Every structure is written in C-alpha cells, then in structure tokens.
Short mmCIF file of C-alpha atoms in Angstrom, two decimals:
data_model
loop_
_atom_site.label_atom_id
_atom_site.label_comp_id
_atom_site.label_asym_id
_atom_site.label_seq_id
_atom_site.Cartn_x
_atom_site.Cartn_y
_atom_site.Cartn_z
CA MET A 1179 -52.97 -5.91 -34.04
CA ASN A 1180 -50.94 -5.98 -37.54
CA PHE A 1181 -48.05 -3.89 -38.01
CA PRO A 1182 -46.82 -2.90 -41.49
CA ARG A 1183 -44.04 -5.21 -42.70
CA TRP A 1184 -41.07 -2.14 -42.52
CA ILE A 1185 -42.17 -1.94 -38.59
CA SER A 1186 -42.35 -5.64 -38.34
CA ALA A 1187 -39.01 -5.92 -39.65
CA CYS A 1188 -37.51 -3.12 -37.63
CA LEU A 1189 -38.62 -4.69 -34.14
CA MET A 1190 -37.65 -8.21 -35.81
CA ALA A 1191 -34.01 -6.87 -35.98
CA THR A 1192 -34.05 -5.10 -32.59
CA ALA A 1193 -35.09 -8.36 -31.02
CA LEU A 1194 -32.39 -10.52 -32.85
CA ALA A 1195 -29.82 -7.36 -31.82
CA PHE A 1196 -30.68 -7.54 -28.20
CA SER A 1197 -30.36 -11.45 -28.13
CA GLY A 1198 -27.32 -11.38 -29.78
CA ALA A 1199 -25.97 -9.05 -27.49
CA ALA A 1200 -27.39 -10.83 -24.36
CA SER A 1201 -25.58 -14.25 -25.75
CA ALA A 1202 -22.42 -12.48 -26.26
CA GLN A 1203 -22.50 -11.39 -22.85
CA ASN A 1204 -23.63 -15.00 -21.05
CA ASN A 1205 -20.78 -16.28 -23.28
CA TYR A 1206 -18.14 -14.22 -22.06
CA PRO A 1207 -15.42 -14.83 -22.74
CA ASN A 1208 -14.91 -16.91 -25.81
CA ARG A 1209 -11.84 -15.77 -26.99
CA PRO A 1210 -8.69 -14.74 -25.94
CA VAL A 1211 -8.68 -11.70 -23.44
CA ARG A 1212 -6.15 -8.71 -23.30
CA VAL A 1213 -4.93 -7.24 -20.43
CA ILE A 1214 -2.58 -4.33 -20.78
CA VAL A 1215 0.04 -3.31 -18.48
CA PRO A 1216 0.95 0.33 -18.64
CA PHE A 1217 4.25 -0.03 -17.41
CA PRO A 1218 7.36 -2.12 -18.09
CA ALA A 1219 7.32 -5.92 -17.11
CA GLY A 1220 9.31 -6.98 -13.80
CA GLY A 1221 7.77 -4.10 -11.91
CA THR A 1222 4.95 -4.61 -8.86
CA THR A 1223 2.39 -3.49 -11.37
CA ASP A 1224 3.61 -6.13 -13.83
CA ILE A 1225 3.34 -8.62 -11.48
CA VAL A 1226 0.31 -8.08 -9.89
CA GLY A 1227 -1.50 -8.20 -13.47
CA ARG A 1228 0.04 -11.23 -14.60
CA LEU A 1229 -0.83 -12.63 -11.15
CA VAL A 1230 -4.58 -11.84 -11.90
CA ALA A 1231 -4.24 -12.68 -15.34
CA GLU A 1232 -3.33 -16.10 -14.66
CA ARG A 1233 -6.41 -16.53 -11.78
CA LEU A 1234 -8.97 -14.99 -14.42
CA GLN A 1235 -7.46 -17.61 -17.02
CA ALA A 1236 -8.32 -20.47 -14.65
CA ALA A 1237 -11.44 -19.39 -13.37
CA LEU A 1238 -12.82 -18.39 -17.24
CA GLY A 1239 -11.32 -21.09 -19.06
CA GLN A 1240 -9.71 -18.79 -22.03
CA PRO A 1241 -6.42 -16.98 -22.17
CA PHE A 1242 -6.28 -13.78 -20.34
CA VAL A 1243 -3.07 -12.42 -22.04
CA VAL A 1244 -0.75 -9.75 -20.43
CA ASP A 1245 0.59 -7.07 -22.98
CA ASN A 1246 2.89 -4.18 -21.82
CA LYS A 1247 2.41 -1.07 -23.19
CA SER A 1248 4.54 1.39 -21.23
CA GLY A 1249 5.58 4.87 -21.79
CA ALA A 1250 4.27 8.53 -21.09
CA SER A 1251 3.79 7.71 -17.24
CA GLY A 1252 1.62 5.09 -18.20
CA ASN A 1253 -0.58 7.07 -20.61
CA ILE A 1254 0.22 5.22 -23.72
CA GLY A 1255 -1.08 1.86 -22.52
CA VAL A 1256 -4.58 3.51 -20.53
CA GLY A 1257 -4.85 5.43 -24.08
CA GLU A 1258 -4.75 2.57 -26.19
CA THR A 1259 -7.44 0.63 -24.11
CA VAL A 1260 -9.69 3.71 -24.23
CA ARG A 1261 -9.50 3.37 -28.07
CA SER A 1262 -10.38 -0.57 -27.80
CA ALA A 1263 -13.69 -2.07 -28.24
CA PRO A 1264 -16.01 -1.84 -25.02
CA ASP A 1265 -16.67 -5.36 -25.37
CA GLY A 1266 -14.49 -6.89 -22.36
CA TYR A 1267 -11.64 -8.27 -24.30
CA THR A 1268 -9.42 -5.44 -23.82
CA LEU A 1269 -8.67 -4.96 -20.00
CA VAL A 1270 -6.01 -2.70 -18.36
CA LEU A 1271 -4.28 -2.49 -15.34
CA GLY A 1272 -4.83 1.19 -13.68
CA ALA A 1273 -2.93 2.80 -10.76
CA PRO A 1274 -2.99 5.87 -8.83
CA GLN A 1275 -0.59 7.80 -11.19
CA THR A 1276 -2.47 6.81 -14.49
CA LEU A 1277 -5.90 7.23 -13.03
CA THR A 1278 -6.05 9.88 -10.51
CA ILE A 1279 -2.48 11.86 -10.93
CA ASN A 1280 -1.50 12.11 -14.43
CA PRO A 1281 -5.18 13.73 -15.97
CA GLN A 1282 -3.80 16.53 -13.27
CA LEU A 1283 -0.03 16.87 -14.42
CA PHE A 1284 -0.58 16.54 -18.21
CA THR A 1285 -2.35 19.32 -20.25
CA ASN A 1286 -2.56 17.48 -23.59
CA MET A 1287 -4.16 14.00 -22.70
CA SER A 1288 -6.61 12.76 -25.40
CA PHE A 1289 -8.79 11.04 -22.57
CA ASN A 1290 -10.13 11.13 -19.25
CA PRO A 1291 -9.54 7.81 -17.07
CA GLN A 1292 -12.79 8.79 -15.07
CA LYS A 1293 -15.39 9.26 -18.03
CA ASP A 1294 -13.55 7.06 -20.32
CA LEU A 1295 -12.97 3.92 -18.24
CA ALA A 1296 -15.13 1.50 -16.24
CA PRO A 1297 -13.73 0.44 -12.96
CA ILE A 1298 -13.92 -3.52 -12.15
CA ALA A 1299 -12.25 -4.09 -8.90
CA VAL A 1300 -9.21 -3.06 -6.96
CA ILE A 1301 -7.14 -5.93 -6.58
CA ALA A 1302 -4.49 -4.96 -4.32
CA SER A 1303 -2.71 -2.00 -2.11
CA VAL A 1304 1.18 -1.47 -1.46
CA PRO A 1305 2.10 0.91 0.95
CA ASN A 1306 4.62 3.28 0.54
CA VAL A 1307 7.53 3.62 3.16
CA LEU A 1308 9.13 6.74 4.71
CA LEU A 1309 13.28 6.24 4.78
CA VAL A 1310 16.49 8.50 5.62
CA ASN A 1311 19.99 7.65 5.18
CA ASN A 1312 21.77 6.35 8.21
CA LYS A 1313 23.86 9.77 8.46
CA VAL A 1314 20.50 11.70 9.21
CA PRO A 1315 20.09 12.07 13.14
CA VAL A 1316 16.42 10.77 13.54
CA ASN A 1317 14.69 7.51 14.72
CA ASN A 1318 11.00 8.35 13.77
CA ALA A 1319 9.13 10.99 11.94
CA ALA A 1320 8.42 13.48 14.65
CA GLU A 1321 12.33 13.98 14.86
CA LEU A 1322 12.49 14.30 11.37
CA VAL A 1323 9.51 16.81 11.25
CA ALA A 1324 11.56 18.50 13.94
CA LEU A 1325 14.79 18.56 12.29
CA ALA A 1326 13.50 19.64 8.60
CA LYS A 1327 11.92 22.97 10.41
CA ALA A 1328 15.50 23.28 12.27
CA ASN A 1329 17.26 23.32 9.16
CA VAL A 1330 14.51 25.38 6.40
CA GLY A 1331 15.47 23.88 2.68
CA LYS A 1332 18.81 21.85 3.58
CA LEU A 1333 17.48 18.52 3.68
CA SER A 1334 16.70 16.74 0.31
CA TYR A 1335 14.14 14.37 -0.46
CA GLY A 1336 14.34 11.95 -3.47
CA SER A 1337 11.16 10.69 -5.79
CA THR A 1338 10.99 7.55 -8.38
CA SER A 1339 9.34 9.46 -10.73
CA ILE A 1340 7.51 12.85 -11.08
CA GLY A 1341 3.68 12.17 -10.20
CA SER A 1342 4.35 8.93 -8.41
CA THR A 1343 2.45 8.19 -5.11
CA PRO A 1344 6.01 8.25 -3.15
CA HIS A 1345 6.52 11.70 -4.76
CA LEU A 1346 3.22 12.97 -3.81
CA SER A 1347 3.72 11.36 -0.26
CA ALA A 1348 6.74 13.75 0.11
CA GLU A 1349 4.85 16.84 -0.67
CA LEU A 1350 1.78 15.26 0.98
CA MET A 1351 4.00 15.35 4.29
CA LYS A 1352 5.61 18.65 3.42
CA SER A 1353 1.83 20.53 3.37
CA MET A 1354 0.61 18.56 6.44
CA THR A 1355 3.97 19.70 8.59
CA GLY A 1356 4.70 22.96 7.05
CA THR A 1357 8.15 22.45 6.09
CA ASN A 1358 10.65 22.74 3.21
CA ILE A 1359 12.23 20.33 1.97
CA LEU A 1360 14.30 20.02 -1.55
CA HIS A 1361 12.97 17.87 -4.09
CA ILE A 1362 15.69 15.80 -6.02
CA PRO A 1363 13.49 13.74 -9.14
CA TYR A 1364 14.88 10.56 -10.19
CA ARG A 1365 13.99 8.31 -13.06
CA GLY A 1366 13.36 4.84 -11.00
CA SER A 1367 13.59 3.42 -7.47
CA ALA A 1368 17.13 2.10 -8.10
CA PRO A 1369 18.78 5.36 -8.42
CA ALA A 1370 17.06 7.25 -5.79
CA MET A 1371 17.82 4.23 -3.45
CA GLN A 1372 20.99 3.91 -4.45
CA ASP A 1373 21.77 8.06 -3.67
CA LEU A 1374 19.78 7.57 -0.36
CA ILE A 1375 22.22 4.68 1.00
CA GLY A 1376 25.05 6.85 -0.52
CA GLY A 1377 24.16 9.82 1.36
CA GLN A 1378 23.63 12.10 -1.65
CA ILE A 1379 20.11 12.64 -0.55
CA ASP A 1380 18.46 12.48 3.19
CA ILE A 1381 15.09 11.12 2.37
CA LEU A 1382 13.05 8.84 0.16
CA PHE A 1383 9.46 7.56 0.17
CA ASP A 1384 9.22 4.16 -1.73
CA GLN A 1385 7.27 0.93 -2.26
CA LEU A 1386 7.36 -0.79 0.99
CA ALA A 1387 8.14 -3.57 -1.38
CA SER A 1388 11.17 -2.95 -3.04
CA ALA A 1389 12.63 -0.79 0.19
CA LEU A 1390 12.44 -4.25 2.20
CA PRO A 1391 15.43 -5.73 1.46
CA HIS A 1392 17.16 -2.70 1.97
CA ILE A 1393 15.47 -2.37 5.02
CA LYS A 1394 16.53 -5.37 6.27
CA ALA A 1395 20.17 -5.01 5.49
CA GLY A 1396 20.56 -2.16 7.45
CA THR A 1397 21.60 0.12 4.55
CA VAL A 1398 18.49 2.68 5.31
CA ARG A 1399 16.58 3.44 8.12
CA ALA A 1400 12.94 3.30 7.98
CA LEU A 1401 10.93 5.26 10.04
CA ALA A 1402 7.05 4.82 9.06
CA VAL A 1403 4.75 3.56 6.71
CA THR A 1404 2.17 5.86 4.73
CA THR A 1405 -0.91 4.01 5.43
CA LEU A 1406 -3.46 4.59 8.41
CA LYS A 1407 -2.99 0.76 9.18
CA ARG A 1408 0.49 -1.01 10.04
CA SER A 1409 1.83 -3.44 6.98
CA PRO A 1410 1.82 -7.41 7.98
CA SER A 1411 5.01 -6.82 5.95
CA ALA A 1412 6.52 -4.70 8.39
CA PRO A 1413 4.50 -5.15 11.59
CA ASP A 1414 7.15 -3.12 13.92
CA LEU A 1415 7.20 -0.12 11.32
CA PRO A 1416 4.80 2.83 12.83
CA THR A 1417 2.50 4.76 10.76
CA LEU A 1418 2.66 8.43 9.93
CA ASP A 1419 -0.71 8.89 11.71
CA GLU A 1420 0.72 7.17 14.84
CA SER A 1421 3.89 9.52 14.56
CA GLY A 1422 2.42 12.65 14.60
CA ILE A 1423 0.96 13.52 11.15
CA LYS A 1424 -2.53 12.86 12.15
CA GLY A 1425 -4.80 11.73 8.97
CA PHE A 1426 -1.54 10.94 6.65
CA ASP A 1427 -2.63 8.11 4.21
CA SER A 1428 -1.10 7.37 1.15
CA GLU A 1429 -0.77 4.16 -0.67
CA GLY A 1430 -0.31 2.36 -4.07
CA TRP A 1431 -2.87 0.17 -5.72
CA PHE A 1432 -4.04 -1.68 -8.79
CA GLY A 1433 -7.21 -1.89 -10.27
CA LEU A 1434 -8.60 -3.72 -13.19
CA LEU A 1435 -10.58 -1.47 -15.73
CA ALA A 1436 -12.48 -1.66 -19.15
CA PRO A 1437 -13.21 0.85 -21.82
CA ALA A 1438 -16.41 2.91 -20.78
CA ASN A 1439 -20.16 1.36 -22.13
CA THR A 1440 -18.49 -2.41 -21.42
CA PRO A 1441 -21.65 -4.41 -20.75
CA ARG A 1442 -22.38 -4.13 -16.85
CA PRO A 1443 -22.85 -8.10 -16.75
CA ILE A 1444 -19.45 -8.29 -18.25
CA LEU A 1445 -17.70 -6.16 -15.50
CA GLU A 1446 -19.69 -7.54 -12.74
CA ARG A 1447 -18.49 -11.16 -14.20
CA ILE A 1448 -15.00 -10.09 -13.98
CA ASN A 1449 -15.52 -8.51 -10.32
CA ALA A 1450 -16.75 -11.84 -9.08
CA GLU A 1451 -13.98 -14.09 -10.13
CA VAL A 1452 -10.89 -10.97 -8.73
CA ASN A 1453 -12.99 -11.16 -5.10
CA LYS A 1454 -13.10 -15.06 -5.45
CA ALA A 1455 -9.43 -15.14 -5.85
CA LEU A 1456 -8.65 -12.43 -3.36
CA ALA A 1457 -10.66 -14.77 -0.94
CA THR A 1458 -8.08 -17.32 -1.55
CA PRO A 1459 -5.00 -17.89 1.15
CA GLU A 1460 -3.04 -18.72 -2.31
CA PHE A 1461 -3.34 -15.60 -3.87
CA ARG A 1462 -3.26 -13.53 -0.88
CA GLU A 1463 0.01 -15.53 -0.07
CA ARG A 1464 1.45 -14.81 -3.47
CA LEU A 1465 0.33 -10.92 -3.26
CA ALA A 1466 2.24 -10.92 0.18
CA LYS A 1467 5.28 -11.99 -1.60
CA VAL A 1468 5.64 -8.81 -3.48
CA GLY A 1469 4.75 -6.88 -0.90
CA ALA A 1470 0.83 -6.12 -1.77
CA GLU A 1471 -2.01 -6.42 -0.01
CA PRO A 1472 -5.49 -7.65 -0.97
CA VAL A 1473 -8.37 -4.99 -1.26
CA GLY A 1474 -11.50 -6.03 -3.42
CA GLY A 1475 -14.87 -5.01 -3.26
CA SER A 1476 -17.67 -3.61 -5.45
CA ILE A 1477 -17.56 -1.67 -9.08
CA GLU A 1478 -19.00 1.15 -7.22
CA SER A 1479 -16.27 1.30 -4.17
CA PHE A 1480 -13.37 1.65 -6.73
CA ARG A 1481 -15.08 4.39 -8.53
CA ASP A 1482 -15.44 6.02 -5.50
CA ARG A 1483 -12.08 5.73 -4.80
CA ILE A 1484 -10.58 7.21 -8.31
CA SER A 1485 -13.02 10.02 -7.62
CA ALA A 1486 -11.71 10.88 -3.69
CA GLU A 1487 -8.13 9.98 -4.79
CA SER A 1488 -8.25 12.18 -7.37
CA GLN A 1489 -9.17 15.28 -5.17
CA ARG A 1490 -6.76 14.50 -2.77
CA TRP A 1491 -4.08 14.50 -4.98
CA GLY A 1492 -5.38 17.44 -7.16
CA ARG A 1493 -4.81 18.98 -3.93
CA VAL A 1494 -1.26 18.08 -3.03
CA ILE A 1495 -0.23 18.99 -6.83
CA LYS A 1496 -1.82 22.32 -6.30
CA PHE A 1497 0.10 23.19 -3.48
CA ALA A 1498 3.47 22.04 -4.56
CA ASN A 1499 2.73 23.39 -8.16
CA ILE A 1500 3.74 20.05 -9.93
CA LYS A 1501 4.24 19.67 -13.63
CA ALA A 1502 4.65 16.91 -15.72
CA GLU A 1503 8.18 16.73 -17.37
#
C-alpha cells in the first residue's frame, strides 16, 4: 500500500520517537540521578536515603546523588520532584508525613502526592515507641490509660513536630482509648526528649531509633512499641496491641518515588534493585543500626500503603482537629 509522503513521514517520525524512548529506557541510567531528601542531613530519613543511593549507584553504574531540600514539613523537596521531568533522573525519598499527612494538613499545596508521584518501592520502616518520664507512676500502657482516665486533661504529651507519625500516634491512642491528654508541640525530637527527661511533660511518642539510647540509659521509661509486631531492636518491649489497645498500628517508613508518568520500565528496574539490596544481610544490618527494618515489595503494594494510610491518618486528623502551623 502506498501512503502519501506526509503520512509516511509522520509514521517514520513516530517510529523513531518510540525507538528513542525505548532505547533511553533500556540504557537507563546513562547519567547521574538526583535523589531528593526533603529533610535536613543527619536524620533517619537522610541516612536511609544515602544508604539506598549508595546501593543503586553500585548496582546501576551511575552516580545517585543525594540532595537535601528541606522546608515546609518536606513539601519543598517533594514539590521540586513533582515539577521535574518524568525521566527517572530525579527521585525523592518519601515518608508518611510528606505523602499521606501533609496533603490533609496544608490547604495551599500545589500538588497531590498520590496523583503527581509514581511509587517505586518502600525501603524500610521505623517503629515509634511510647515513653513516659520516670516520675509517672505506671509500668505499662494499660496503667497509663487508667491514669489518664483518672486525671482527665492533667497529663501532657509532647510531639516532635505537627503532623509527624509520633504526633498522630498520640492522637490515635487518645481516640482509641477515650482519653484526654494535653498536647505540647515541639520543634524536633531533641527538645521534646529533654523535657520528658526533665519532667516537664509526662508522655512522648518518638522514633525507637532515637529513643533507644535514653531507654538504655534509664533516663526515660519505654512502655510499648506502636507496630503490630515487636521490634528486633527492642524485643522485650510489648506492642500497644498486646498491651490492650487492640489493633493499634503506627510506624514511620521511607519509600522511593519518581514524578508521575515516569516510564514503567524505569520504575520496575529501580524497584528490582531496591528489593535485591533489601535481601542482602549487609544492607539489612546497616538499616538495623539506625533502628530501621527492611520492607520492600511491589510498586502496587506501595501505592496501596499510601492510599490506606491516607485514610487512616485522615480520620485521626479530623478527630483531633489538627491544623498545620
């Protein structure tokens, strides 16, 4: 069949475009990849981001460069990723706060993480832990709930930041137990922990990794972890579910994402390399040193996690009437 020249030219251009796109995907990566961490250097998010970047660089043969873009509770770094080209050369390390919580706290966000980002893989999770200062006369979570109910509004808890999983863990506990505990917000874990040790606040939910040195030193008392399973980092600590708050489940986690419309073969290649890394004892041991546990899984399981947690934290935010400050 003979086509007019202009149709033949269009068909040829289309074929070349598809061929070029396929070649680019097959050769990925052929230049450095930027991994945006939307929080400051030195924290658990940054450490996990650097661990996975180092592993991907070794596996894929190109530099994976971590770029800390902090501010606005992580929205600055995530927003920059959303605006980047969907070619696999800009990735972001997401967490519950940036992917599931912030969109329900901030009314002026210019992007929607569920629509504007493509999930790749969950890397690791970090349990939170329920702590009390040593003056609080309780030995377990059930006794703490009973004390709170006997002293309505008299106990206080600190949050490491508005909208963080430790903050919402406390509000989830309040909603599940019908208790009234005063919220004292802090800017970061360190000042909240110091006031817990000093007795200025009674209760604190914090990431287990940052709390472990204080627990081991005996300056605070740990009552339970917030996950459904006990943590290998503190196997003697019961879960809140075991302690009588049935079904309580809350954790921090870290996952790798790309701008929406990034080609599926690129997402799948990165997902495969992340899962390979998580299967190695060396990588798992390095995660354990910062109190993180490997997760992994498919692209779809990550998408389902974001959706489910958005609904869960949305209910807590509505219950507690939490607003961004």
